[in-house]
Amino acid sequence: MVKVDLNFKRAVLDKLVDGDKISYCFQCGKCNDVCPISARWGSRYNPRDIVLFSALGYKEALVNAVVKDPFILWGCTTCETCDEKCPAEIPITDIISMLKNLAVSLGVTPDFYPSSALQIMEHGMAIPVQAAVEKRREKLGIGVAPEIPVSEVQKIMQATGIEKLVKKEETA
Amino acid sequence: MIEYLLFPGCFIQNRIPFIEASAKFVFEQLGIQQSAGKFGCCPNPVGLRFVDEKTWAALGARNIVEAEMEGKPIMSLCNGCYQSLSVVDHDLKHNSKLKDEVNGILAEIGKEYRGTARIEHFVRVLHDEAGLELIKSKITRPLTGLKVALHPGCHYARPSHILHGEDPFNLTYLRDLVEATGATVVDYPQENLCCGNGVRNSDPYTANTMLKAKIDGALSAGADCFAVNCPACFQQMDAEQRNLKELAEEGQEYKFPTFYITELLAMAMGKSPKEIGVNFHRNKGKEALGKVGL
């Protein structure tokens, strides 16, 4: 028996009624046709199914599938070709991004994503300043990098609660 | 001409600053005014956004507020930063609940998002504000004979209902800029294919197959090099070629050069490759540049 999660379904439908227009999927499969990842992996990466399961509120089934093979979600390269080619103008990549947030909160994520968030929290940027690069910048005549507002970035990340989310990841 | 706040992005600023050097030289030649802003992470549209969209929006909004406070538009040197800032700006303008939430967070640092800043990609500033005529008038050493395969990158023009300007699958600005240097653009079927950077952190093998497809396509079309306008694509297409060994046919060695459009412009405007740090590329493109006497 497939479980329907109504809150999850509502969150997805909010994405579809995104202020500009109402979008709805009629399962034509254009997203799969134009997807460079589907072209390489066939049904293992299937944006049409992701949209269908999301719109129906099949959160549990989706989560179970992602736990079994994270690639079915994390295989998306975010090229946004599907969004552009979708005849119903479904914001597919936005739905995938939302699902990735869900997967991270459940700990089903490649290491890069939580560790990159920690880098930003520590340095204010995903890629921090390096002494060797600072020297190179001076040699190239562009001077040292401007100061990064680290404390403001940290305060924002504390206020949104992401700190707790990724630190939990780190110790898990 | 108005002054921009330059948004180089963390990768150019802190890893491949030679691209910033070439860009600043080109801006100076064209009279494009720019200064530094107090920016943090954009944040990465294929990184932090996937961890928590609310944090992504709040940090993006913080950067936009810096531009609002200075009363200057942002000019990004990076597709990813450009897309993040533009999409966050769009979302905040169209979703009042999100805007209230983000402003509640920004209140912690005494800031407020209003939605008054303009966000631009440097390619558009070069093409539409400086203009092709001015650019051509500054070319002293045309790259005549250099055959260039284009890679504008996904986040330059998608989502197209937010990133204003070009038809996302028939992009012409990068083409016009390459042609302005005197080089020849060669078409190849994979021009709009993603470089693979976006999936690298989840599945490097898939990322490598995409890169290989692009290089194979460009080589078959007779290109000498790629031209790009995104540092994430640059990194994938230049540095990650070292990972193609296992996928290579027997005897095939991947050493295909990639140039930022600002590097091609700077060299066509008289800079030597060394002066703008082309020697810091993993694939230095000596053969390609040798063709045009550089």
CSV table of C-alpha atoms in Angstrom, one decimal:
chain,number,residue,atom,x,y,z
A,1,MET,CA,0.0,0.0,0.0
A,2,VAL,CA,1.5,3.3,-1.0
A,3,LYS,CA,1.4,6.0,1.7
A,4,VAL,CA,0.3,9.5,0.7
A,5,ASP,CA,1.9,12.4,2.6
A,6,LEU,CA,-0.5,15.3,2.3
A,7,ASN,CA,1.9,17.9,3.7
A,8,PHE,CA,4.6,16.8,1.3
A,9,LYS,CA,2.1,16.9,-1.6
A,10,ARG,CA,1.1,20.4,-0.6
A,11,ALA,CA,4.7,21.6,-0.6
A,12,VAL,CA,5.2,20.2,-4.1
A,13,LEU,CA,2.0,21.7,-5.4
A,14,ASP,CA,3.1,25.0,-4.0
A,15,LYS,CA,6.1,24.8,-6.3
A,16,LEU,CA,3.9,24.1,-9.2
A,17,VAL,CA,1.6,27.0,-8.5
A,18,ASP,CA,4.7,29.2,-8.4
A,19,GLY,CA,3.2,32.6,-8.8
A,20,ASP,CA,3.8,32.9,-12.5
A,21,LYS,CA,1.6,30.1,-13.7
A,22,ILE,CA,-0.1,26.9,-12.8
A,23,SER,CA,1.8,23.9,-14.0
A,24,TYR,CA,0.7,20.3,-14.2
A,25,CYS,CA,2.4,17.2,-15.5
A,26,PHE,CA,0.7,14.9,-18.0
A,27,GLN,CA,3.6,12.4,-18.0
A,28,CYS,CA,4.7,12.9,-21.6
A,29,GLY,CA,8.3,12.0,-20.7
A,30,LYS,CA,9.9,14.9,-22.5
A,31,CYS,CA,12.1,15.4,-19.4
A,32,ASN,CA,13.5,12.0,-19.7
A,33,ASP,CA,14.0,12.4,-23.4
A,34,VAL,CA,16.2,15.5,-23.1
A,35,CYS,CA,18.0,14.6,-19.9
A,36,PRO,CA,21.8,13.9,-20.4
A,37,ILE,CA,21.8,11.7,-17.3
A,38,SER,CA,18.9,9.6,-18.5
A,39,ALA,CA,20.7,9.3,-21.8
A,40,ARG,CA,23.6,7.7,-19.9
A,41,TRP,CA,21.7,5.7,-17.3
A,42,GLY,CA,18.3,4.9,-18.7
A,43,SER,CA,15.6,4.3,-16.1
A,44,ARG,CA,18.0,4.6,-13.2
A,45,TYR,CA,17.6,8.3,-13.4
A,46,ASN,CA,14.0,9.2,-14.2
A,47,PRO,CA,12.8,12.8,-13.7
A,48,ARG,CA,9.3,11.9,-15.0
A,49,ASP,CA,8.9,9.4,-12.1
A,50,ILE,CA,10.3,12.0,-9.6
A,51,VAL,CA,7.6,14.5,-10.7
A,52,LEU,CA,4.8,12.0,-10.6
A,53,PHE,CA,5.7,10.6,-7.1
A,54,SER,CA,6.2,14.1,-5.8
A,55,ALA,CA,2.9,15.4,-7.1
A,56,LEU,CA,1.0,12.4,-5.7
A,57,GLY,CA,2.6,12.9,-2.3
A,58,TYR,CA,4.4,9.5,-2.3
A,59,LYS,CA,7.1,10.8,0.1
A,60,GLU,CA,7.8,7.5,1.8
A,61,ALA,CA,8.1,5.6,-1.5
A,62,LEU,CA,10.5,8.2,-2.8
A,63,VAL,CA,12.6,8.3,0.3
A,64,ASN,CA,12.9,4.5,0.3
A,65,ALA,CA,14.0,4.6,-3.3
A,66,VAL,CA,16.6,7.3,-2.7
A,67,VAL,CA,17.9,5.4,0.3
A,68,LYS,CA,18.3,2.3,-1.9
A,69,ASP,CA,20.0,4.2,-4.7
A,70,PRO,CA,20.9,7.9,-4.0
A,71,PHE,CA,21.7,8.3,-7.7
A,72,ILE,CA,18.0,8.4,-8.6
A,73,LEU,CA,17.9,11.9,-7.0
A,74,TRP,CA,21.6,13.0,-6.7
A,75,GLY,CA,22.2,11.9,-10.3
A,76,CYS,CA,20.7,15.2,-11.5
A,77,THR,CA,23.4,17.5,-12.8
A,78,THR,CA,21.2,20.6,-12.6
A,79,CYS,CA,21.5,21.5,-16.2
A,80,GLU,CA,17.8,22.5,-16.2
A,81,THR,CA,17.3,21.3,-19.7
A,82,CYS,CA,14.1,19.4,-18.6
A,83,ASP,CA,12.6,22.6,-17.2
A,84,GLU,CA,13.2,24.4,-20.4
A,85,LYS,CA,11.8,21.7,-22.6
A,86,CYS,CA,8.8,20.7,-20.5
A,87,PRO,CA,5.6,21.5,-22.4
A,88,ALA,CA,3.7,22.0,-19.1
A,89,GLU,CA,6.5,24.3,-17.7
A,90,ILE,CA,7.0,22.2,-14.6
A,91,PRO,CA,9.9,23.5,-12.5
A,92,ILE,CA,11.4,20.0,-12.3
A,93,THR,CA,14.8,21.2,-11.0
A,94,ASP,CA,13.1,23.1,-8.2
A,95,ILE,CA,11.2,20.0,-7.1
A,96,ILE,CA,14.5,18.0,-7.3
A,97,SER,CA,16.2,20.7,-5.2
A,98,MET,CA,13.4,20.5,-2.6
A,99,LEU,CA,13.8,16.7,-2.5
A,100,LYS,CA,17.5,17.0,-2.1
A,101,ASN,CA,16.9,19.2,1.0
A,102,LEU,CA,14.7,16.4,2.3
A,103,ALA,CA,17.3,13.8,1.6
A,104,VAL,CA,20.0,15.9,3.4
A,105,SER,CA,17.8,16.2,6.4
A,106,LEU,CA,17.5,12.4,6.5
A,107,GLY,CA,21.3,12.0,6.0
A,108,VAL,CA,21.0,10.5,2.5
A,109,THR,CA,23.5,12.8,0.8
A,110,PRO,CA,27.0,12.7,-0.8
A,111,ASP,CA,29.5,14.0,1.8
A,112,PHE,CA,30.2,17.1,-0.3
A,113,TYR,CA,27.0,18.9,0.4
A,114,PRO,CA,27.0,19.1,4.2
A,115,SER,CA,30.8,19.6,4.3
A,116,SER,CA,30.5,22.5,1.8
A,117,ALA,CA,27.9,24.1,4.1
A,118,LEU,CA,30.3,23.8,6.9
A,119,GLN,CA,33.0,25.5,4.8
A,120,ILE,CA,30.7,28.4,4.2
A,121,MET,CA,29.9,28.6,7.9
A,122,GLU,CA,33.6,28.7,8.8
A,123,HIS,CA,34.9,30.9,6.0
A,124,GLY,CA,31.9,32.8,4.6
A,125,MET,CA,32.5,31.2,1.2
A,126,ALA,CA,32.4,27.7,-0.2
A,127,ILE,CA,36.1,28.0,-1.3
A,128,PRO,CA,38.2,29.8,1.3
A,129,VAL,CA,41.1,32.2,0.8
A,130,GLN,CA,44.5,30.5,0.5
A,131,ALA,CA,47.9,32.1,1.2
A,132,ALA,CA,49.4,30.8,-2.0
A,133,VAL,CA,46.5,32.2,-4.1
A,134,GLU,CA,46.8,35.5,-2.3
A,135,LYS,CA,50.4,35.7,-3.5
A,136,ARG,CA,49.4,34.7,-7.0
A,137,ARG,CA,46.7,37.5,-6.9
A,138,GLU,CA,49.4,40.1,-6.0
A,139,LYS,CA,51.7,38.8,-8.8
A,140,LEU,CA,48.8,39.1,-11.3
A,141,GLY,CA,48.3,42.7,-10.2
A,142,ILE,CA,44.9,42.3,-8.7
A,143,GLY,CA,45.8,42.6,-5.0
A,144,VAL,CA,44.5,40.5,-2.1
A,145,ALA,CA,40.9,39.3,-2.1
A,146,PRO,CA,38.4,41.6,-0.5
A,147,GLU,CA,37.4,40.9,3.1
A,148,ILE,CA,34.7,38.3,3.5
A,149,PRO,CA,31.8,39.2,5.9
A,150,VAL,CA,32.2,35.9,7.8
A,151,SER,CA,30.4,36.9,11.0
A,152,GLU,CA,27.3,38.0,9.1
A,153,VAL,CA,27.2,34.8,7.2
A,154,GLN,CA,27.5,32.8,10.4
A,155,LYS,CA,24.7,34.7,12.1
A,156,ILE,CA,22.4,34.0,9.1
A,157,MET,CA,23.3,30.4,9.2
A,158,GLN,CA,22.6,30.2,12.9
A,159,ALA,CA,19.3,31.9,12.4
A,160,THR,CA,18.1,29.5,9.7
A,161,GLY,CA,19.0,26.5,11.7
A,162,ILE,CA,21.3,25.0,9.0
A,163,GLU,CA,24.1,24.8,11.5
A,164,LYS,CA,22.3,22.2,13.5
A,165,LEU,CA,21.4,20.3,10.4
A,166,VAL,CA,24.9,20.0,9.0
A,167,LYS,CA,26.7,19.5,12.3
A,168,LYS,CA,24.4,16.6,13.0
A,169,GLU,CA,25.5,15.2,9.6
A,170,GLU,CA,29.1,15.6,10.5
A,171,THR,CA,28.9,13.6,13.7
A,172,ALA,CA,26.5,11.0,12.4
B,1,MET,CA,29.1,54.3,-17.8
B,2,ILE,CA,27.8,53.2,-14.4
B,3,GLU,CA,30.0,51.5,-11.8
B,4,TYR,CA,29.4,47.8,-11.0
B,5,LEU,CA,30.1,45.9,-7.9
B,6,LEU,CA,32.2,43.0,-9.1
B,7,PHE,CA,31.1,39.6,-8.0
B,8,PRO,CA,34.0,37.3,-8.9
B,9,GLY,CA,32.7,34.3,-6.9
B,10,CYS,CA,34.7,32.2,-4.5
B,11,PHE,CA,36.3,30.0,-7.2
B,12,ILE,CA,37.7,32.7,-9.3
B,13,GLN,CA,38.7,34.9,-6.4
B,14,ASN,CA,40.3,32.2,-4.3
B,15,ARG,CA,41.5,29.5,-6.7
B,16,ILE,CA,41.8,30.7,-10.3
B,17,PRO,CA,42.5,34.5,-9.9
B,18,PHE,CA,44.1,34.7,-13.3
B,19,ILE,CA,40.6,34.8,-14.8
B,20,GLU,CA,39.9,37.9,-12.6
B,21,ALA,CA,43.1,39.4,-13.9
B,22,SER,CA,42.1,39.0,-17.5
B,23,ALA,CA,38.6,40.3,-16.8
B,24,LYS,CA,39.8,43.4,-15.0
B,25,PHE,CA,42.2,44.1,-17.9
B,26,VAL,CA,39.4,43.8,-20.4
B,27,PHE,CA,37.0,46.0,-18.3
B,28,GLU,CA,39.7,48.6,-18.1
B,29,GLN,CA,40.3,48.6,-21.8
B,30,LEU,CA,36.6,49.1,-22.4
B,31,GLY,CA,36.0,51.7,-19.7
B,32,ILE,CA,33.7,49.4,-17.6
B,33,GLN,CA,33.9,50.7,-14.1
B,34,GLN,CA,33.9,48.2,-11.2
B,35,SER,CA,34.8,47.9,-7.6
B,36,ALA,CA,34.8,45.3,-4.9
B,37,GLY,CA,31.7,44.6,-2.7
B,38,LYS,CA,31.4,43.1,0.8
B,39,PHE,CA,30.1,39.8,-0.5
B,40,GLY,CA,30.0,36.3,1.0
B,41,CYS,CA,29.2,33.1,-0.7
B,42,CYS,CA,26.7,33.6,-3.5
B,43,PRO,CA,25.8,30.7,-2.4
B,44,ASN,CA,26.5,27.8,-4.7
B,45,PRO,CA,23.4,26.9,-6.7
B,46,VAL,CA,24.6,23.3,-7.0
B,47,GLY,CA,25.9,23.1,-3.4
B,48,LEU,CA,24.3,24.9,-0.5
B,49,ARG,CA,20.9,25.2,-2.3
B,50,PHE,CA,20.6,21.4,-2.1
B,51,VAL,CA,21.3,21.4,1.7
B,52,ASP,CA,18.8,24.1,2.6
B,53,GLU,CA,17.0,26.4,0.3
B,54,LYS,CA,16.0,28.9,3.0
B,55,THR,CA,19.6,29.4,4.0
B,56,TRP,CA,20.6,29.7,0.3
B,57,ALA,CA,17.9,32.4,-0.2
B,58,ALA,CA,18.9,34.3,3.0
B,59,LEU,CA,22.7,34.4,2.1
B,60,GLY,CA,21.9,35.3,-1.5
B,61,ALA,CA,19.6,38.1,-0.2
B,62,ARG,CA,22.4,39.4,2.0
B,63,ASN,CA,24.6,39.9,-1.0
B,64,ILE,CA,21.9,41.6,-2.9
B,65,VAL,CA,21.4,44.0,0.0
B,66,GLU,CA,25.0,45.0,-0.2
B,67,ALA,CA,24.4,46.2,-3.7
B,68,GLU,CA,21.2,47.9,-2.7
B,69,MET,CA,23.0,49.8,0.1
B,70,GLU,CA,25.8,50.9,-2.3
B,71,GLY,CA,23.2,51.8,-5.0
B,72,LYS,CA,25.2,49.9,-7.6
B,73,PRO,CA,24.4,46.9,-9.8
B,74,ILE,CA,26.2,43.6,-9.4
B,75,MET,CA,28.3,42.2,-12.2
B,76,SER,CA,29.0,38.5,-11.8
B,77,LEU,CA,32.0,36.7,-13.4
B,78,CYS,CA,30.4,33.3,-12.8
B,79,ASN,CA,27.3,31.6,-14.1
B,80,GLY,CA,26.6,30.0,-10.8
B,81,CYS,CA,26.8,33.2,-8.8
B,82,TYR,CA,24.7,35.0,-11.4
B,83,GLN,CA,22.1,32.3,-11.4
B,84,SER,CA,21.9,32.0,-7.6
B,85,LEU,CA,21.6,35.8,-7.1
B,86,SER,CA,19.1,36.2,-9.9
B,87,VAL,CA,16.9,33.3,-8.9
B,88,VAL,CA,16.9,34.3,-5.2
B,89,ASP,CA,16.0,37.9,-6.3
B,90,HIS,CA,13.2,36.5,-8.5
B,91,ASP,CA,11.9,34.2,-5.7
B,92,LEU,CA,11.9,37.0,-3.2
B,93,LYS,CA,10.0,39.3,-5.5
B,94,HIS,CA,7.4,36.6,-6.3
B,95,ASN,CA,7.0,35.0,-2.9
B,96,SER,CA,6.0,37.3,-0.1
B,97,LYS,CA,6.1,34.6,2.5
B,98,LEU,CA,9.7,33.8,1.7
B,99,LYS,CA,10.6,37.5,1.6
B,100,ASP,CA,9.1,38.0,5.1
B,101,GLU,CA,11.0,34.9,6.3
B,102,VAL,CA,14.3,36.1,4.8
B,103,ASN,CA,13.9,39.6,6.1
B,104,GLY,CA,13.2,38.1,9.5
B,105,ILE,CA,16.6,36.4,9.3
B,106,LEU,CA,18.4,39.4,7.8
B,107,ALA,CA,17.1,41.5,10.7
B,108,GLU,CA,19.6,39.6,12.9
B,109,ILE,CA,22.4,41.5,11.1
B,110,GLY,CA,20.4,44.7,10.8
B,111,LYS,CA,19.7,44.3,7.1
B,112,GLU,CA,16.6,44.3,4.9
B,113,TYR,CA,16.0,43.1,1.3
B,114,ARG,CA,14.1,45.5,-0.8
B,115,GLY,CA,14.5,44.2,-4.3
B,116,THR,CA,16.1,47.3,-5.9
B,117,ALA,CA,19.4,45.9,-7.1
B,118,ARG,CA,20.2,44.9,-10.7
B,119,ILE,CA,22.2,41.7,-11.2
B,120,GLU,CA,24.1,41.1,-14.4
B,121,HIS,CA,26.4,38.6,-16.0
B,122,PHE,CA,29.6,40.0,-17.3
B,123,VAL,CA,29.0,38.6,-20.8
B,124,ARG,CA,25.9,40.7,-21.1
B,125,VAL,CA,27.7,43.8,-19.9
B,126,LEU,CA,30.5,43.2,-22.4
B,127,HIS,CA,28.1,42.5,-25.3
B,128,ASP,CA,25.3,45.1,-24.6
B,129,GLU,CA,26.9,47.8,-22.6
B,130,ALA,CA,30.4,48.0,-23.9
B,131,GLY,CA,29.2,46.8,-27.3
B,132,LEU,CA,30.9,44.8,-30.1
B,133,GLU,CA,32.0,47.9,-32.0
B,134,LEU,CA,34.0,49.2,-29.0
B,135,ILE,CA,35.4,45.8,-28.3
B,136,LYS,CA,36.5,45.3,-32.0
B,137,SER,CA,38.2,48.8,-31.9
B,138,LYS,CA,40.4,47.6,-29.0
B,139,ILE,CA,41.6,44.4,-30.8
B,140,THR,CA,45.3,44.9,-31.7
B,141,ARG,CA,46.2,41.2,-32.2
B,142,PRO,CA,43.3,39.3,-33.8
B,143,LEU,CA,43.2,35.6,-33.1
B,144,THR,CA,42.7,34.9,-36.8
B,145,GLY,CA,42.7,31.2,-37.5
B,146,LEU,CA,42.0,30.0,-34.0
B,147,LYS,CA,39.1,27.6,-34.1
B,148,VAL,CA,36.9,27.8,-31.0
B,149,ALA,CA,34.1,25.5,-29.7
B,150,LEU,CA,31.7,27.4,-27.5
B,151,HIS,CA,30.5,26.4,-24.0
B,152,PRO,CA,28.3,29.1,-22.5
B,153,GLY,CA,27.2,26.7,-19.7
B,154,CYS,CA,23.8,25.9,-18.3
B,155,HIS,CA,23.4,28.5,-15.6
B,156,TYR,CA,24.1,31.4,-17.9
B,157,ALA,CA,20.7,31.3,-19.5
B,158,ARG,CA,18.6,28.8,-17.6
B,159,PRO,CA,15.9,29.1,-16.2
B,160,SER,CA,15.2,31.4,-19.1
B,161,HIS,CA,12.1,33.0,-17.6
B,162,ILE,CA,14.3,34.5,-14.9
B,163,LEU,CA,17.7,34.9,-16.6
B,164,HIS,CA,16.7,37.6,-19.1
B,165,GLY,CA,18.0,37.8,-22.5
B,166,GLU,CA,18.9,35.0,-24.7
B,167,ASP,CA,17.3,31.9,-26.2
B,168,PRO,CA,18.8,29.2,-23.9
B,169,PHE,CA,19.5,26.8,-26.7
B,170,ASN,CA,20.6,29.2,-29.3
B,171,LEU,CA,23.0,31.5,-27.5
B,172,THR,CA,24.7,34.2,-29.5
B,173,TYR,CA,26.5,36.5,-27.1
B,174,LEU,CA,29.5,34.3,-26.4
B,175,ARG,CA,29.7,33.5,-30.1
B,176,ASP,CA,29.7,37.3,-30.9
B,177,LEU,CA,32.5,37.9,-28.4
B,178,VAL,CA,34.6,35.1,-29.7
B,179,GLU,CA,34.2,36.3,-33.2
B,180,ALA,CA,35.1,39.9,-32.1
B,181,THR,CA,38.6,38.5,-31.2
B,182,GLY,CA,39.0,37.5,-34.8
B,183,ALA,CA,38.8,33.7,-34.0
B,184,THR,CA,36.4,31.4,-35.8
B,185,VAL,CA,33.6,29.6,-34.0
B,186,VAL,CA,33.1,26.0,-34.9
B,187,ASP,CA,29.8,24.3,-34.3
B,188,TYR,CA,29.6,20.9,-32.5
B,189,PRO,CA,26.6,18.9,-31.5
B,190,GLN,CA,27.4,19.1,-27.7
B,191,GLU,CA,27.5,22.9,-27.4
B,192,ASN,CA,24.5,23.0,-25.1
B,193,LEU,CA,25.4,19.8,-23.2
B,194,CYS,CA,26.2,20.3,-19.5
B,195,CYS,CA,29.9,20.1,-18.7
B,196,GLY,CA,29.1,17.6,-16.0
B,197,ASN,CA,30.4,19.7,-13.1
B,198,GLY,CA,26.9,19.7,-11.4
B,199,VAL,CA,27.0,15.9,-10.9
B,200,ARG,CA,30.7,15.6,-10.1
B,201,ASN,CA,30.2,15.8,-6.4
B,202,SER,CA,27.6,13.0,-6.5
B,203,ASP,CA,29.0,10.8,-9.2
B,204,PRO,CA,32.4,11.6,-10.8
B,205,TYR,CA,32.1,8.8,-13.4
B,206,THR,CA,29.0,10.4,-14.9
B,207,ALA,CA,30.7,13.8,-14.9
B,208,ASN,CA,33.6,12.3,-16.8
B,209,THR,CA,31.5,10.8,-19.5
B,210,MET,CA,29.9,14.2,-20.1
B,211,LEU,CA,33.2,15.9,-20.3
B,212,LYS,CA,34.5,13.3,-22.7
B,213,ALA,CA,31.5,13.7,-25.0
B,214,LYS,CA,32.1,17.4,-25.2
B,215,ILE,CA,35.8,17.2,-25.9
B,216,ASP,CA,35.2,14.4,-28.5
B,217,GLY,CA,32.6,16.5,-30.2
B,218,ALA,CA,34.8,19.6,-30.3
B,219,LEU,CA,37.8,17.6,-31.6
B,220,SER,CA,35.6,16.0,-34.4
B,221,ALA,CA,34.5,19.5,-35.4
B,222,GLY,CA,38.1,20.6,-35.7
B,223,ALA,CA,38.2,23.0,-32.8
B,224,ASP,CA,41.5,24.0,-31.2
B,225,CYS,CA,40.0,25.0,-27.8
B,226,PHE,CA,36.9,25.7,-25.8
B,227,ALA,CA,35.7,29.2,-24.8
B,228,VAL,CA,33.8,29.4,-21.5
B,229,ASN,CA,32.2,32.0,-19.3
B,230,CYS,CA,31.8,30.1,-16.0
B,231,PRO,CA,34.6,29.1,-13.6
B,232,ALA,CA,32.9,25.8,-12.6
B,233,CYS,CA,32.7,24.8,-16.2
B,234,PHE,CA,36.3,26.0,-16.7
B,235,GLN,CA,37.5,23.8,-13.8
B,236,GLN,CA,35.6,20.8,-15.0
B,237,MET,CA,36.7,21.2,-18.6
B,238,ASP,CA,40.4,22.1,-17.9
B,239,ALA,CA,41.5,20.4,-14.7
B,240,GLU,CA,39.2,17.4,-14.7
B,241,GLN,CA,40.6,16.1,-18.0
B,242,ARG,CA,43.2,14.3,-16.0
B,243,ASN,CA,40.4,11.9,-14.9
B,244,LEU,CA,39.5,10.8,-18.5
B,245,LYS,CA,42.4,8.3,-18.7
B,246,GLU,CA,40.2,5.3,-17.9
B,247,LEU,CA,37.5,6.4,-20.5
B,248,ALA,CA,40.0,7.2,-23.2
B,249,GLU,CA,40.4,5.0,-26.3
B,250,GLU,CA,43.8,3.4,-26.8
B,251,GLY,CA,46.4,6.0,-27.7
B,252,GLN,CA,44.0,8.9,-26.9
B,253,GLU,CA,45.3,11.5,-24.5
B,254,TYR,CA,43.1,14.3,-23.3
B,255,LYS,CA,44.9,17.7,-23.4
B,256,PHE,CA,42.3,20.0,-24.9
B,257,PRO,CA,42.7,23.6,-23.8
B,258,THR,CA,39.9,25.8,-22.4
B,259,PHE,CA,40.0,29.6,-22.3
B,260,TYR,CA,37.8,32.0,-20.5
B,261,ILE,CA,36.3,34.5,-22.9
B,262,THR,CA,38.1,37.3,-21.0
B,263,GLU,CA,41.4,35.6,-21.6
B,264,LEU,CA,40.8,35.4,-25.4
B,265,LEU,CA,39.7,39.1,-25.4
B,266,ALA,CA,42.7,40.1,-23.3
B,267,MET,CA,45.2,38.3,-25.6
B,268,ALA,CA,43.5,39.8,-28.6
B,269,MET,CA,43.8,43.2,-26.9
B,270,GLY,CA,47.6,42.7,-26.6
B,271,LYS,CA,48.3,40.8,-23.4
B,272,SER,CA,50.7,37.9,-23.6
B,273,PRO,CA,49.4,34.6,-22.2
B,274,LYS,CA,52.0,34.8,-19.4
B,275,GLU,CA,50.9,38.3,-18.3
B,276,ILE,CA,47.4,37.1,-17.6
B,277,GLY,CA,48.5,33.8,-16.1
B,278,VAL,CA,47.5,31.3,-18.8
B,279,ASN,CA,50.4,29.2,-17.6
B,280,PHE,CA,48.3,28.4,-14.5
B,281,HIS,CA,45.9,26.3,-16.7
B,282,ARG,CA,46.3,22.6,-16.5
B,283,ASN,CA,46.1,22.4,-20.2
B,284,LYS,CA,48.0,25.5,-21.4
B,285,GLY,CA,47.1,25.3,-25.0
B,286,LYS,CA,50.5,26.0,-26.4
B,287,GLU,CA,49.6,24.4,-29.7
B,288,ALA,CA,46.4,26.3,-30.1
B,289,LEU,CA,48.0,29.7,-29.1
B,290,GLY,CA,51.0,28.9,-31.3
B,291,LYS,CA,48.6,28.9,-34.3
B,292,VAL,CA,48.0,32.6,-33.7
B,293,GLY,CA,51.6,33.5,-32.8
B,294,LEU,CA,51.1,33.6,-29.0
